[in-house]
């Protein structure tokens, strides 16, 4: 195989495709396949496939598999300009400016990633979808969670739109996107949060925001296409537990705070909390007209912040994990944050102050 292309374009394609292979086990590989002027770069593991198409100056068709991280880092290190790439069965030669690298190829011993699409391809609003991912992914459990269901994000058809739901047991995030009909009526699937996290990064990388995002969700796979990038992921074939039983129609206490001021205060107090691992909570003393935020550690010190707020209900004290509280407030799309409470040992609700498209339920911490 032989081709020429711009260094930056090759690096970006390798960097995106190389995010798919798992970092555990064998050396992660990335596949380069050239046909004419089209170079397809793909990375995969058992559940995720990322493919990037790149137009190059093709000289000789072929396919090669190279170590993902090594190849990407070497291309990144080259000066800007044209890169010459040549490969045979045992090695690949990369020449850029006055630099030359020879990289040993990897054997193609992994089973192919077979797509099994069975849904309809639907074009959706990229910005709305990306915002929804940003709001809910952080609430999903990590890959080492005991229940694999919680490592995914529920996609559910609701009122002609899409509902995204994620939880790790301490919090629950919900985002409703009106008019985004990517599933059949009353259909539900669970998409791995890791795949959606990579998709969110891909969407953030895009320099052309006018690119349309296409979504195809079948019975076993979900496919997302944006520009020259395609991401395919296996679905989690389990039934999502009923989360609706913990949703409340109303709360006896409601607080409205300015988002920017609240986020800045929580971030500062989090610095103090992180200095002592035994201090895991941020306390909120709430009364009419004001909110006092505080973190106290006998070994380190203490920090307090007073911010303005509009509060309806009886005076109240509650405490949260500052990281989880910050995640919830950062997801709010309005300029003010709405927080609603029942009791100090019951989940609080964080949402936009002007609509109900985003809901973040957070369990408090005893203090």
XYZ file of C-alpha atoms in Angstrom:
367
model
C 0.000 0.000 0.000
C 1.212 3.488 -0.783
C -0.291 6.961 -0.519
C 0.492 10.605 0.192
C -1.601 12.910 2.381
C -1.426 15.913 4.694
C -0.025 15.143 8.132
C -2.763 16.928 10.110
C -5.593 15.149 8.299
C -3.947 11.749 8.840
C -3.303 12.444 12.517
C -6.909 13.527 13.168
C -8.276 10.408 11.463
C -5.934 8.102 13.401
C -6.706 9.879 16.659
C -10.460 9.413 16.246
C -10.402 5.798 15.037
C -7.802 4.857 17.642
C -10.190 5.627 20.475
C -12.226 2.478 19.824
C -9.757 -0.322 20.687
C -9.675 -1.366 24.324
C -6.497 -0.426 26.203
C -6.428 -3.732 28.063
C -4.905 -6.951 26.805
C -3.096 -7.061 23.468
C -1.569 -4.070 21.699
C -4.507 -2.081 20.279
C -4.369 -1.933 16.508
C -5.762 0.404 13.878
C -6.550 -0.752 10.333
C -5.695 1.329 7.253
C -7.361 0.243 3.992
C -6.723 2.083 0.729
C -8.867 1.799 -2.376
C -8.174 4.387 -5.033
C -8.150 7.793 -3.371
C -10.196 6.670 -0.372
C -8.325 5.711 2.781
C -10.470 4.131 5.485
C -9.001 4.077 8.980
C -10.807 1.943 11.543
C -10.386 0.923 15.153
C -12.499 -1.600 17.031
C -13.022 -3.804 20.018
C -15.738 -6.382 20.585
C -18.466 -3.764 21.144
C -17.331 -0.610 19.343
C -16.205 0.232 15.802
C -15.065 3.690 14.662
C -14.362 4.271 10.956
C -12.959 7.413 9.354
C -12.795 8.018 5.600
C -10.031 10.254 4.270
C -9.289 11.419 0.736
C -5.601 10.935 -0.122
C -3.301 10.720 -3.116
C -3.557 6.966 -3.602
C -0.748 5.166 -5.429
C -1.159 1.483 -4.538
C -4.169 -0.142 -2.853
C -3.748 -2.326 0.206
C -4.513 -2.958 3.861
C -2.324 -2.881 6.949
C -2.824 -3.050 10.730
C -0.526 -0.950 12.921
C -0.157 -0.256 16.661
C -2.706 2.473 17.297
C -1.045 4.668 19.925
C 2.468 4.395 18.443
C 1.352 5.245 14.910
C -0.823 8.146 16.047
C 1.904 9.657 18.230
C 4.543 9.341 15.512
C 2.325 11.049 12.933
C 1.506 13.767 15.466
C 5.217 14.417 16.034
C 5.942 15.105 12.362
C 6.193 18.675 11.070
C 3.259 19.952 9.060
C 3.221 19.064 5.399
C 2.923 16.043 3.153
C 3.378 12.528 4.563
C 4.443 9.578 2.405
C 3.152 6.212 3.614
C 4.275 2.826 2.245
C 3.596 -0.646 3.653
C 4.054 -4.342 2.939
C 3.137 -7.475 4.903
C 5.696 -6.926 7.664
C 6.163 -3.181 8.135
C 5.062 0.327 7.235
C 7.341 3.208 6.329
C 6.299 6.769 7.141
C 8.259 9.700 5.714
C 7.589 13.314 6.627
C 9.980 16.159 5.838
C 13.394 14.799 6.932
C 12.009 12.134 9.288
C 11.475 8.449 8.522
C 9.847 5.800 10.710
C 9.496 2.071 10.135
C 6.680 0.448 12.125
C 6.160 -3.300 12.430
C 2.669 -4.420 11.414
C 0.259 -6.414 13.592
C -1.351 -9.722 12.678
C -5.043 -9.671 11.846
C -6.129 -12.246 14.427
C -9.244 -10.588 15.854
C -12.668 -11.569 14.501
C -14.263 -9.023 12.166
C -16.814 -6.580 13.535
C -19.992 -7.583 11.721
C -22.658 -4.899 11.573
C -26.265 -5.995 11.803
C -28.305 -2.851 11.153
C -32.043 -3.304 10.999
C -33.458 0.144 11.679
C -34.139 3.261 9.644
C -31.461 5.921 9.204
C -32.758 9.171 10.712
C -31.091 12.591 10.481
C -31.176 14.528 13.760
C -30.101 17.942 15.025
C -26.440 17.578 15.937
C -26.338 20.309 18.594
C -29.416 19.048 20.460
C -28.134 15.471 20.411
C -24.673 16.508 21.603
C -26.138 18.593 24.429
C -28.291 15.652 25.503
C -25.258 13.372 25.608
C -23.306 15.898 27.652
C -26.121 16.144 30.176
C -26.722 12.435 30.797
C -23.510 10.474 30.092
C -21.815 11.653 33.285
C -24.546 9.985 35.362
C -23.918 6.507 33.914
C -21.980 3.955 35.959
C -18.371 3.133 35.098
C -17.476 0.048 33.074
C -16.594 -1.925 36.210
C -20.094 -1.574 37.661
C -21.713 -4.748 38.969
C -24.813 -4.228 36.834
C -23.915 -3.764 33.159
C -27.288 -2.124 32.553
C -26.128 0.958 34.449
C -23.072 1.351 32.191
C -25.437 2.325 29.387
C -27.799 5.145 28.501
C -31.454 4.340 27.949
C -32.882 5.656 24.669
C -36.686 5.647 24.870
C -39.351 6.887 22.472
C -41.620 9.351 24.260
C -44.306 11.635 22.792
C -42.739 11.599 19.331
C -39.308 12.494 20.699
C -36.292 10.924 22.393
C -35.646 10.464 26.106
C -32.108 9.743 27.348
C -31.713 8.291 30.852
C -28.600 7.345 32.840
C -27.959 6.436 36.473
C -25.204 5.067 38.693
C -27.351 4.583 41.775
C -26.429 7.914 43.402
C -27.945 10.080 40.682
C -30.301 9.891 37.740
C -30.119 12.157 34.679
C -32.934 12.537 32.153
C -33.009 14.585 28.952
C -36.065 14.839 26.700
C -35.516 16.030 23.110
C -38.794 16.923 21.432
C -39.300 15.831 17.829
C -36.196 13.608 17.723
C -37.890 10.401 16.606
C -35.114 7.812 16.210
C -37.047 4.846 17.616
C -40.321 3.147 16.890
C -43.324 3.897 19.086
C -42.723 2.919 22.734
C -39.365 1.351 21.809
C -36.432 1.310 24.241
C -32.750 0.373 23.824
C -29.669 0.693 26.032
C -26.603 2.213 24.341
C -23.200 1.764 26.060
C -22.125 5.006 27.722
C -18.544 4.487 26.574
C -19.611 4.542 22.922
C -21.733 7.646 23.471
C -18.846 9.342 25.270
C -16.646 8.741 22.227
C -19.442 10.025 19.989
C -19.694 13.184 22.075
C -15.950 13.750 21.629
C -16.258 13.211 17.866
C -19.096 15.732 17.689
C -17.018 18.209 19.688
C -14.054 17.740 17.305
C -16.147 18.706 14.292
C -15.032 22.020 12.808
C -18.088 22.160 10.548
C -21.163 22.373 12.817
C -23.455 22.116 9.773
C -22.619 18.409 9.429
C -25.758 16.347 9.864
C -25.789 13.493 12.359
C -27.500 10.346 11.114
C -28.686 7.709 13.570
C -29.713 4.125 12.838
C -30.822 1.967 15.755
C -31.513 -1.706 15.162
C -32.183 -4.653 17.421
C -28.504 -5.303 18.230
C -26.493 -2.299 16.975
C -26.653 1.475 16.840
C -24.872 3.380 14.048
C -24.019 7.087 14.167
C -22.694 8.860 11.043
C -21.299 12.387 11.049
C -19.446 13.652 7.985
C -16.712 11.138 7.127
C -16.930 9.405 10.515
C -19.026 6.369 11.406
C -19.409 4.915 14.912
C -21.093 1.545 15.425
C -21.784 0.071 18.856
C -23.392 -3.079 20.172
C -26.467 -2.462 22.295
C -26.748 -3.720 25.871
C -29.370 -6.422 25.567
C -31.049 -6.018 28.932
C -34.239 -4.383 30.122
C -33.758 -1.053 31.885
C -35.231 -0.940 35.363
C -38.243 1.305 35.888
C -36.834 4.680 36.948
C -40.172 6.518 36.762
C -41.263 5.367 40.201
C -38.794 7.761 41.849
C -39.903 10.809 39.849
C -42.077 13.261 41.763
C -44.713 15.567 40.307
C -44.002 18.346 42.832
C -41.709 19.306 45.722
C -42.448 21.366 48.862
C -39.217 23.384 48.593
C -37.854 25.168 45.517
C -34.649 27.179 45.125
C -33.568 29.312 42.147
C -29.911 30.417 41.928
C -27.856 32.101 39.246
C -25.987 29.313 37.444
C -22.630 31.037 36.978
C -22.353 32.139 40.616
C -23.441 28.736 41.910
C -20.955 26.811 39.745
C -18.077 29.095 40.726
C -18.877 28.690 44.425
C -19.141 24.903 44.252
C -15.854 24.661 42.321
C -14.023 26.714 44.949
C -15.433 24.714 47.845
C -14.616 21.470 46.067
C -10.922 22.400 46.260
C -11.127 22.384 50.054
C -13.129 19.147 50.108
C -10.571 17.338 47.963
C -7.751 18.176 50.378
C -9.174 15.686 52.866
C -10.528 12.378 51.610
C -12.654 12.022 54.730
C -14.636 15.130 53.769
C -16.992 14.071 51.009
C -19.842 16.518 51.378
C -20.718 20.124 50.674
C -23.376 21.531 52.983
C -26.160 23.872 51.872
C -28.046 25.971 54.448
C -31.009 27.435 52.607
C -33.401 30.136 53.732
C -35.428 32.875 52.109
C -33.160 35.149 50.049
C -29.834 33.388 50.606
C -27.910 30.136 50.405
C -24.842 29.353 52.511
C -22.485 26.752 51.063
C -19.789 25.299 53.311
C -17.086 22.657 53.595
C -15.416 21.918 56.930
C -12.383 19.761 57.679
C -10.710 19.760 61.121
C -7.404 18.698 59.537
C -7.431 21.213 56.664
C -9.706 24.154 57.438
C -13.049 25.435 56.331
C -14.611 27.406 53.487
C -17.954 29.157 53.184
C -19.732 31.001 50.390
C -22.944 33.019 50.453
C -24.934 33.376 47.249
C -28.293 34.930 46.483
C -31.280 32.748 45.799
C -35.047 32.746 45.530
C -36.402 30.140 47.925
C -39.948 28.953 48.507
C -40.587 26.685 51.501
C -39.327 26.153 55.040
C -35.652 26.792 55.853
C -33.619 23.733 55.042
C -30.188 22.114 55.351
C -28.860 19.390 53.071
C -25.451 18.087 51.902
C -24.149 16.578 48.662
C -21.034 15.126 47.094
C -19.550 18.277 45.474
C -18.501 16.472 42.280
C -21.963 15.018 41.696
C -23.605 18.336 42.558
C -21.355 20.103 40.069
C -22.174 17.578 37.345
C -25.880 18.189 37.787
C -25.659 21.974 37.768
C -23.325 22.014 34.755
C -25.976 20.148 32.780
C -28.515 22.946 33.242
C -29.130 24.838 29.981
C -30.814 27.925 31.460
C -29.037 30.895 33.079
C -30.548 29.992 36.439
C -30.625 26.623 38.201
C -33.768 25.232 39.797
C -33.278 22.943 42.807
C -36.202 21.222 44.507
C -36.233 19.308 47.782
C -38.447 17.185 50.003
C -36.433 15.997 53.033
C -32.747 16.046 53.908
C -32.485 12.289 53.290
C -34.441 12.245 50.013
C -33.215 12.881 46.468
C -33.111 16.499 45.303
C -34.094 17.530 41.787
C -31.890 19.839 39.693
C -33.353 21.184 36.450
C -33.621 24.084 34.034
C -35.565 26.918 35.607
C -37.583 27.599 32.445
C -38.566 24.123 31.178
C -38.619 20.442 32.153
C -36.434 19.026 29.366
C -33.577 18.219 31.792
C -33.893 16.482 35.160
C -31.061 15.451 37.482
C -31.960 13.621 40.688
C -29.192 13.509 43.296
C -29.115 11.618 46.585
C -27.870 13.683 49.546
C -25.114 12.694 51.978
C -25.626 12.414 55.724
C -23.617 14.885 57.783
